[in-house]
């Protein structure tokens, strides 16, 4: 049986071009690898035969074993601000970059393992991951993909046959993650802290070549790199906000240079609209609450800008001035993405920021389900979601005069941007609990639902309902 061909052609441009930011390392032994879920569509995108990945040799590859000669996995170094505090050495404590594949569209993509054992960056950790959190990452990443939001995606989750010790002993797993790259703001922080300007430049050149190749032609390519990342992150976070997504751990090591969403830990989609929504049990101050996300993204990007200063201009004052101006563009790009996105959600031909502000205040005051509001607005049933409908009626009358005449066309367009199904947190928890106990059926059903979020299907009403508790945020403890 031919083992997945593309996996035989793993490249290592990162390790080659940016030496000093990764360490060769091998995956821990896996006593009893069992494939729990395989992303066949993604495998095909990578040019890999899904059937081959299901063979024992394929499953071995998905946990980092039986790699072809010459493939040298690495643990990547990075630093990061975690909840605002700087940690100079984080890195892949339980993860490995197997290498890069060129997908069927010619794009270079990282093949990365999570839960593959301790590395020199493990600090106190055991290097392992549990089935529940790895399936969560798989599921939420696919939901984001279904929504059209840039994201890393899981190729597979393989159970290891080991128990990992968390609050209790849990079944272990290894996730295989595909990403445009694993370059993070924290990677730049780590490189900058070495004081080695050549290393920092090599990293920045690698990032430009990989993600923003035309930035190489700009008068100041490093300033242009910064601008591109600022724009990509501003657009990304606007997309999160438009679907009610709360990332939960927006540390600088979880902020990508590519503009993809990465690291699905204690994240969730909110039910009732409330900017103060937090899901992470460790986020005591609400630093990463829904409503704080744009500000935090900009703060993280300021940290990126600091690392790039010596490349932007030899003259520090000049560099600070130029970088500050670029960071200032965040607010405009974010506002534009949000305003246009909201106009589309409301079926309006042009942004109406005041109408949006007033709507959000109404939703918050009456704890209306964010997702269902927009979906029922196109169906003409939104009024029923309000305990006290009069303020909504007044708001709806203001919207009405802005709508184009073709109401059916408006409704259809709205249904293409307003999901009927998001991964409701109570259903995610239920699915992960069942999977941890050995029953994957609820997970598979939920995955199928969220992969086509805009298409309403009969029999799926329960997937469109907020938590029976009335939407009190469901706190996630099993982030890792
Ligand atoms: P995260 O919160 O998942 O973004 O991870 C933050 C840092 O902690 C990264 O450097 C991870 O590699 C590391 N880490 C998280 N869990 C573990 C673990 N079980 N063993 C070793 N390192 C870990
Ligand atoms: Mg992380």
Coordinates of C-alpha atoms and ligand atoms in Angstrom, one line a residue:
X1 CA 0.0 0.0 0.0
X2 CA 1.4 3.4 -0.9
X3 CA 1.7 5.6 2.1
X4 CA 0.2 9.1 1.5
X5 CA 2.5 10.5 -1.1
X6 CA 2.6 14.1 -0.1
X7 CA 3.8 13.2 3.3
X8 CA 6.9 11.8 1.7
X9 CA 7.6 15.2 0.3
X10 CA 7.7 17.2 3.4
X11 CA 9.8 20.3 3.0
X12 CA 11.6 22.2 5.8
X13 CA 11.9 25.7 4.4
X14 CA 11.3 27.2 7.9
X15 CA 14.1 25.3 9.6
X16 CA 16.4 26.0 6.6
X17 CA 15.7 29.7 6.1
X18 CA 15.4 30.7 9.7
X19 CA 17.9 28.6 11.6
X20 CA 18.0 29.1 15.3
X21 CA 14.2 29.3 15.9
X22 CA 13.5 25.6 16.0
X23 CA 15.0 22.4 17.4
X24 CA 15.0 19.0 15.8
X25 CA 12.9 16.7 17.9
X26 CA 11.0 13.4 17.6
X27 CA 7.4 12.5 18.5
X28 CA 6.9 10.4 21.7
X29 CA 5.9 6.7 21.2
X30 CA 2.2 6.1 20.8
X31 CA 1.2 2.7 22.4
X32 CA -2.1 2.2 20.5
X33 CA -2.9 4.7 17.8
X34 CA -6.5 4.7 16.7
X35 CA -7.8 7.1 14.1
X36 CA -10.8 9.0 15.6
X37 CA -11.5 11.4 12.8
X38 CA -10.0 12.2 9.5
X39 CA -10.6 15.3 7.4
X40 CA -11.0 13.7 3.9
X41 CA -11.7 17.0 2.2
X42 CA -8.6 18.6 3.6
X43 CA -6.5 15.5 2.8
X44 CA -7.6 15.8 -0.8
X45 CA -6.7 19.5 -0.8
X46 CA -3.2 18.5 0.3
X47 CA -3.0 15.9 -2.5
X48 CA -3.1 13.0 0.0
X49 CA -5.1 9.9 -0.6
X50 CA -7.5 9.7 2.5
X51 CA -7.6 5.8 2.2
X52 CA -3.8 5.7 2.6
X53 CA -4.0 7.8 5.7
X54 CA -6.4 5.3 7.2
X55 CA -3.9 2.4 6.8
X56 CA -1.7 1.7 9.8
X57 CA 1.3 3.4 8.1
X58 CA -0.8 6.5 7.4
X59 CA -2.1 6.6 11.0
X60 CA 1.5 6.3 12.2
X61 CA 2.4 9.3 10.1
X62 CA -0.4 11.3 11.7
X63 CA 1.3 10.8 15.1
X64 CA 4.8 11.5 13.8
X65 CA 6.1 8.0 13.3
X66 CA 7.5 6.1 10.3
X67 CA 8.5 9.3 8.6
X68 CA 10.5 9.0 5.5
X69 CA 14.3 9.4 5.7
X70 CA 15.4 13.0 5.7
X71 CA 12.2 14.3 7.3
X72 CA 13.2 16.1 10.5
X73 CA 10.4 17.4 12.7
X74 CA 11.2 20.4 14.8
X75 CA 9.8 22.1 17.9
X76 CA 9.4 25.8 17.1
X77 CA 10.6 28.5 19.5
X78 CA 8.5 31.5 20.4
X79 CA 7.9 33.9 23.2
X80 CA 4.6 35.6 24.1
X81 CA 2.5 37.9 26.2
X82 CA 0.1 35.6 28.2
X83 CA -2.7 37.6 29.7
X84 CA -0.5 40.7 29.4
X85 CA 2.5 39.3 31.1
X86 CA 5.6 38.6 29.0
X87 CA 7.0 35.0 28.9
X88 CA 10.4 35.0 27.1
X89 CA 10.4 31.3 26.3
X90 CA 7.2 29.4 25.4
X91 CA 7.6 27.4 22.2
X92 CA 6.1 24.1 21.1
X93 CA 6.1 22.4 24.5
X94 CA 3.9 19.6 23.2
X95 CA 3.9 20.1 19.5
X96 CA 6.1 19.5 16.4
X97 CA 6.3 20.8 13.0
X98 CA 6.6 17.8 10.7
X99 CA 7.3 19.9 7.7
X100 CA 5.5 21.7 4.9
X101 CA 3.6 20.4 1.9
X102 CA 2.6 22.2 -1.3
X103 CA -1.1 21.7 -1.7
X104 CA -3.0 21.0 -4.9
X105 CA -3.3 24.8 -5.4
X106 CA 0.4 25.4 -5.0
X107 CA 0.1 26.8 -1.5
X108 CA 2.8 25.9 1.1
X109 CA 1.1 24.6 4.3
X110 CA 2.5 23.4 7.6
X111 CA 1.8 19.9 8.9
X112 CA 2.0 20.2 12.6
X113 CA 1.3 17.8 15.5
X114 CA -0.2 18.8 18.9
X115 CA 0.1 16.4 21.9
X116 CA 3.1 14.6 20.5
X117 CA 5.1 14.5 23.7
X118 CA 7.4 16.7 25.7
X119 CA 10.0 18.9 23.9
X120 CA 12.7 21.1 25.3
X121 CA 10.1 23.8 25.6
X122 CA 7.7 21.7 27.8
X123 CA 8.6 23.5 31.1
X124 CA 6.3 21.7 33.6
X125 CA 3.9 20.2 31.1
X126 CA 3.5 16.6 30.2
X127 CA 3.6 17.2 26.5
X128 CA 0.3 15.4 26.0
X129 CA -3.2 16.4 24.9
X130 CA -6.6 14.8 25.7
X131 CA -9.2 13.6 23.3
X132 CA -11.8 16.2 24.3
X133 CA -9.8 19.4 23.6
X134 CA -8.3 18.0 20.4
X135 CA -11.7 17.2 19.1
X136 CA -12.8 20.7 20.2
X137 CA -10.0 22.2 18.1
X138 CA -11.1 20.0 15.1
X139 CA -14.7 20.9 15.4
X140 CA -14.4 24.7 16.0
X141 CA -11.8 25.0 13.2
X142 CA -14.1 23.3 10.8
X143 CA -17.0 25.5 11.9
X144 CA -14.9 28.6 11.2
X145 CA -14.0 27.1 7.8
X146 CA -17.7 26.5 7.1
X147 CA -18.3 30.1 8.0
X148 CA -15.6 31.2 5.5
X149 CA -13.3 32.6 8.3
X150 CA -9.6 32.2 7.9
X151 CA -8.4 29.4 10.1
X152 CA -5.9 26.6 10.7
X153 CA -7.7 23.3 10.2
X154 CA -7.3 19.8 11.7
X155 CA -6.4 17.0 9.4
X156 CA -6.9 14.3 12.0
X157 CA -7.3 13.3 15.6
X158 CA -5.7 10.0 16.6
X159 CA -6.3 8.5 20.1
X160 CA -3.0 7.4 21.6
X161 CA -4.3 4.6 23.9
X162 CA -2.6 6.4 26.8
X163 CA -4.3 8.2 29.7
X164 CA -3.3 11.7 30.4
X165 CA -3.6 13.2 33.8
X166 CA -5.6 16.4 34.0
X167 CA -8.2 16.9 36.9
X168 CA -8.9 13.3 36.2
X169 CA -7.2 10.7 33.9
X170 CA -8.4 11.2 30.4
X171 CA -7.9 9.4 27.1
X172 CA -4.9 11.0 25.2
X173 CA -4.8 12.1 21.6
X174 CA -2.7 13.7 18.9
X175 CA -4.1 16.4 16.6
X176 CA -2.6 16.9 13.2
X177 CA -3.0 20.6 12.2
X178 CA -2.6 22.2 8.9
X179 CA -1.8 25.9 8.8
X180 CA -0.6 28.5 6.3
X181 CA 2.3 28.7 8.8
X182 CA 2.9 28.7 12.5
X183 CA 4.6 32.1 12.5
X184 CA 3.2 34.1 15.4
X185 CA 3.7 37.5 16.9
X186 CA 5.4 35.5 19.6
X187 CA 7.9 34.1 17.1
X188 CA 9.0 37.7 16.3
X189 CA 9.2 38.5 20.0
X190 CA 11.5 35.6 20.5
X191 CA 13.7 36.5 17.5
X192 CA 13.9 40.1 18.6
X193 CA 14.8 39.2 22.1
X194 CA 17.9 37.3 20.9
X195 CA 19.3 40.6 19.8
X196 CA 20.5 38.9 16.6
X197 CA 19.3 41.3 13.8
X198 CA 20.2 38.9 11.0
X199 CA 18.0 36.2 12.6
X200 CA 15.1 38.7 12.9
X201 CA 15.6 39.8 9.3
X202 CA 15.7 36.1 8.1
X203 CA 12.4 35.6 9.9
X204 CA 10.8 38.7 8.5
X205 CA 12.0 37.8 5.0
X206 CA 10.6 34.3 5.4
X207 CA 7.2 35.7 6.5
X208 CA 7.1 38.1 3.5
X209 CA 8.0 35.4 1.0
X210 CA 5.5 33.1 2.5
X211 CA 2.5 35.3 3.2
X212 CA 2.8 38.6 1.5
X213 CA 5.2 38.1 -1.4
X214 CA 4.3 41.4 -3.2
X215 CA 5.3 43.3 0.0
X216 CA 8.9 42.5 -1.0
X217 CA 8.6 45.2 -3.7
X218 CA 7.6 47.9 -1.3
X219 CA 9.9 50.8 -0.6
X220 CA 10.2 49.5 3.0
X221 CA 9.3 45.8 3.0
X222 CA 9.3 45.4 6.7
X223 CA 6.9 48.3 7.3
X224 CA 4.8 46.8 4.5
X225 CA 4.9 43.4 6.2
X226 CA 3.7 45.0 9.3
X227 CA 0.9 46.8 7.5
X228 CA -0.3 43.5 5.9
X229 CA -0.4 41.7 9.2
X230 CA -2.2 44.6 10.8
X231 CA -4.8 44.5 8.0
X232 CA -5.2 40.7 8.1
X233 CA -5.7 40.6 11.8
X234 CA -8.1 43.6 11.7
X235 CA -10.2 41.8 9.1
X236 CA -10.0 38.5 10.9
X237 CA -11.1 39.8 14.3
X238 CA -14.0 41.7 12.6
X239 CA -15.1 38.3 11.1
X240 CA -15.0 36.8 14.6
X241 CA -17.1 39.6 16.0
X242 CA -19.7 39.3 13.2
X243 CA -20.4 35.7 14.2
X244 CA -20.1 36.1 18.0
X245 CA -16.9 34.1 18.3
X246 CA -14.9 34.5 21.5
X247 CA -11.3 33.2 21.1
X248 CA -10.6 33.0 24.8
X249 CA -6.8 33.1 24.7
X250 CA -5.7 36.0 22.5
X251 CA -2.1 35.9 23.7
X252 CA 0.6 37.1 21.3
X253 CA 1.7 33.5 20.8
X254 CA -1.8 32.8 19.5
X255 CA -1.8 35.7 17.0
X256 CA -0.7 34.6 13.6
X257 CA 1.3 36.5 11.0
X258 CA -0.8 34.8 8.3
X259 CA -4.1 36.1 9.6
X260 CA -5.5 32.7 10.3
X261 CA -7.3 31.9 13.5
X262 CA -5.2 29.5 15.6
X263 CA -5.3 27.6 18.9
X264 CA -8.9 26.7 19.8
X265 CA -8.8 26.3 23.6
X266 CA -11.5 27.8 25.8
X267 CA -13.2 29.4 22.9
X268 CA -16.9 29.5 22.0
X269 CA -19.7 31.3 20.2
X270 CA -21.9 33.3 22.4
X271 CA -25.7 32.7 22.6
X272 CA -27.3 35.8 24.1
X273 CA -25.5 39.0 23.0
X274 CA -23.3 40.5 25.7
X275 CA -20.0 42.1 25.0
X276 CA -18.8 41.0 28.5
X277 CA -19.1 37.3 27.5
X278 CA -16.1 35.2 28.6
X279 CA -15.7 31.4 28.4
X280 CA -12.3 30.7 29.8
X281 CA -12.2 29.7 33.4
X282 CA -8.8 31.2 33.8
X283 CA -9.7 34.6 32.3
X284 CA -10.6 36.2 35.6
X285 CA -10.4 39.8 34.6
X286 CA -12.3 39.3 31.4
X287 CA -9.3 40.5 29.4
X288 CA -10.3 38.4 26.4
X289 CA -14.1 39.0 26.6
X290 CA -16.0 39.3 23.3
X291 CA -16.1 43.1 23.4
X292 CA -12.4 43.5 24.1
X293 CA -11.2 41.4 21.2
X294 CA -10.5 44.2 18.7
X295 CA -8.6 46.2 21.3
X296 CA -6.6 43.2 22.3
X297 CA -5.7 42.4 18.7
X298 CA -4.4 45.9 18.3
X299 CA -2.4 45.6 21.5
X300 CA -0.8 42.4 20.2
X301 CA 0.0 44.0 16.9
X302 CA 1.7 46.8 18.8
X303 CA 4.0 44.1 20.3
X304 CA 4.7 42.9 16.8
X305 CA 5.5 46.5 15.7
X306 CA 8.1 46.8 18.5
X307 CA 9.9 43.8 17.3
X308 CA 10.2 45.1 13.8
X309 CA 11.5 48.6 14.6
X310 CA 15.2 47.8 14.0
X311 CA 14.3 46.5 10.5
X312 CA 12.0 49.3 9.7
X313 CA 14.5 52.1 10.2
X314 CA 18.0 52.4 11.7
X315 CA 16.7 55.6 13.2
X316 CA 14.6 54.6 16.2
X317 CA 12.4 57.7 16.2
X318 CA 11.7 57.4 12.5
X319 CA 10.9 53.7 13.0
X320 CA 8.5 54.4 15.9
X321 CA 6.7 57.1 13.9
X322 CA 6.3 54.9 10.9
X323 CA 5.1 51.8 12.8
X324 CA 2.7 53.9 14.9
X325 CA 1.1 55.3 11.8
X326 CA 0.6 51.7 10.4
X327 CA -0.8 50.5 13.7
X328 CA -3.2 53.4 13.5
X329 CA -4.7 51.9 10.3
X330 CA -6.0 49.0 12.4
X331 CA -9.0 51.0 13.6
X332 CA -10.0 52.0 10.0
X333 CA -9.6 48.5 8.5
X334 CA -11.5 47.0 11.5
X335 CA -14.3 49.6 11.3
X336 CA -14.7 49.1 7.6
X337 CA -14.8 45.3 7.8
X338 CA -17.3 45.4 10.7
X339 CA -19.5 48.1 9.1
X340 CA -19.7 46.3 5.8
X341 CA -20.2 43.0 7.5
X342 CA -23.0 44.3 9.6
X343 CA -24.7 46.0 6.6
X344 CA -24.7 42.6 4.9
X345 CA -26.0 40.9 8.0
X346 CA -28.9 43.4 8.1
X347 CA -29.5 43.3 4.3
X348 CA -28.6 46.9 3.9
X349 CA -27.0 48.3 0.8
X350 CA -24.6 50.5 2.8
X351 CA -23.3 50.7 6.4
X352 CA -25.6 52.2 9.0
X353 CA -23.4 52.4 12.1
X354 CA -25.9 54.1 14.3
X355 CA -28.6 51.6 13.5
X356 CA -26.1 48.8 14.4
X357 CA -25.1 50.5 17.7
X358 CA -28.8 50.8 18.7
X359 CA -29.5 47.2 17.7
X360 CA -26.7 45.8 19.7
X361 CA -27.9 47.7 22.8
X362 CA -31.4 46.3 22.3
X363 CA -30.0 42.7 21.9
X364 CA -27.9 43.2 25.0
X365 CA -30.6 44.7 27.1
X366 CA -33.1 41.8 26.3
X367 CA -30.4 39.1 26.1
X368 CA -31.4 38.1 22.6
X369 CA -29.6 35.2 20.9
X370 CA -27.1 36.8 18.5
X371 CA -27.1 34.1 15.8
X372 CA -30.8 33.6 15.8
X373 CA -31.6 37.3 15.7
X374 CA -30.0 37.8 12.3
X375 CA -31.3 34.5 10.9
X376 CA -34.9 35.3 12.0
X377 CA -34.6 38.9 10.7
X378 CA -34.6 37.6 7.1
X379 CA -37.5 35.3 7.9
X380 CA -39.5 38.1 9.4
X381 CA -39.8 36.4 12.8
X382 CA -37.2 38.4 14.8
X383 CA -39.9 40.2 16.9
X384 CA -40.7 36.9 18.7
X385 CA -37.2 36.9 20.2
X386 CA -37.8 40.0 22.3
X387 CA -39.5 39.8 25.7
X388 CA -40.5 43.4 25.2
X389 CA -41.0 43.9 21.4
X390 CA -41.9 47.6 21.2
X391 CA -38.3 48.9 21.1
X392 CA -37.5 46.4 18.4
X393 CA -40.5 47.5 16.4
X394 CA -39.2 51.1 16.4
X395 CA -35.8 49.9 15.4
X396 CA -37.2 47.7 12.6
X397 CA -39.1 50.7 11.2
X398 CA -35.9 52.6 10.9
X399 CA -34.2 49.7 9.1
X400 CA -37.2 49.2 6.9
X401 CA -36.8 52.6 5.1
X402 CA -33.2 51.7 4.2
X403 CA -34.0 48.3 2.6
X404 CA -34.0 47.8 -1.2
X405 CA -37.3 47.0 -2.8
X406 CA -36.5 43.4 -3.7
X407 CA -37.2 41.9 -0.3
X408 CA -36.9 38.3 -1.4
X409 CA -33.4 39.1 -2.8
X410 CA -32.5 40.8 0.4
X411 CA -33.6 37.8 2.5
X412 CA -31.7 35.4 0.4
X413 CA -28.5 37.5 0.5
X414 CA -28.8 37.7 4.3
X415 CA -29.1 34.0 4.6
X416 CA -25.8 33.6 2.8
X417 CA -24.0 35.6 5.5
X418 CA -26.0 34.8 8.7
X419 CA -25.5 31.2 9.8
X420 CA -28.4 29.1 11.0
X421 CA -26.0 26.9 12.8
X422 CA -23.0 27.6 15.0
X423 CA -21.3 25.1 17.3
X424 CA -23.5 25.9 20.3
X425 CA -21.3 25.5 23.4
X426 CA -23.7 23.2 25.3
X427 CA -23.8 20.9 22.2
X428 CA -20.0 21.0 21.9
X429 CA -19.7 20.0 25.5
X430 CA -22.2 17.2 25.1
X431 CA -20.4 15.9 22.0
X432 CA -17.0 16.0 23.7
X433 CA -18.2 14.3 26.8
X434 CA -19.7 11.5 24.7
X435 CA -16.6 11.2 22.6
X436 CA -14.4 11.0 25.7
X437 CA -16.5 8.1 26.8
X438 CA -16.1 6.4 23.4
X439 CA -19.2 7.5 21.5
X440 CA -18.3 9.7 18.5
X441 CA -21.7 9.9 17.0
X442 CA -22.8 13.2 18.5
X443 CA -19.5 14.7 17.5
X444 CA -19.9 13.5 13.9
X445 CA -23.4 14.9 13.7
X446 CA -22.5 18.2 15.1
X447 CA -19.5 18.4 12.7
X448 CA -21.7 17.7 9.8
X449 CA -24.1 20.5 10.9
X450 CA -21.5 23.2 11.3
X451 CA -19.7 22.4 8.1
X452 CA -22.8 23.8 6.2
X453 CA -23.9 26.6 8.5
X454 CA -25.9 28.6 6.0
X455 CA -28.2 25.8 4.8
X456 CA -31.2 25.2 7.0
X457 CA -32.1 21.6 7.0
X458 CA -35.2 19.9 8.5
X459 CA -34.7 18.0 11.7
X460 CA -31.9 20.1 12.9
X461 CA -33.9 22.5 15.1
X462 CA -32.1 21.5 18.3
X463 CA -28.8 22.7 16.7
X464 CA -30.2 26.2 16.3
X465 CA -31.3 26.6 19.9
X466 CA -29.4 28.4 22.6
X467 CA -28.5 26.6 25.8
X468 CA -31.6 25.6 27.8
X469 CA -30.1 27.5 30.8
X470 CA -31.1 30.7 29.0
X471 CA -27.7 31.2 27.5
X472 CA -25.6 31.8 30.6
X473 CA -22.1 31.5 29.4
X474 CA -20.8 27.9 29.6
X475 CA -17.3 28.1 31.1
X476 CA -14.7 25.9 29.5
X477 CA -12.2 24.3 31.9
X478 CA -10.7 21.8 29.6
X479 CA -8.9 24.3 27.4
X480 CA -5.8 22.1 27.0
Ligands
LIG1 P1 -1.5 27.4 24.7 O1 -2.2 27.9 25.9 O2 -2.1 26.1 24.2 O3 -1.4 28.4 23.6 O4 -0.1 27.0 25.1 C1 0.8 27.9 25.8 C2 2.2 27.3 25.9 O5 2.1 26.2 26.9 C3 2.8 26.7 24.7 O6 4.2 26.9 24.8 C4 2.5 25.2 24.8 O7 3.4 24.5 24.0 C5 2.6 25.0 26.3 N1 1.8 23.8 26.7 C6 0.5 23.8 26.9 N2 0.1 22.6 27.3 C7 1.2 21.8 27.5 C8 1.5 20.5 27.9 N3 0.6 19.7 28.3 N4 2.8 20.1 27.9 C9 3.8 20.9 27.5 N5 3.6 22.2 27.1 C10 2.3 22.6 27.1
LIG2 MG1 -0.8 28.5 21.7

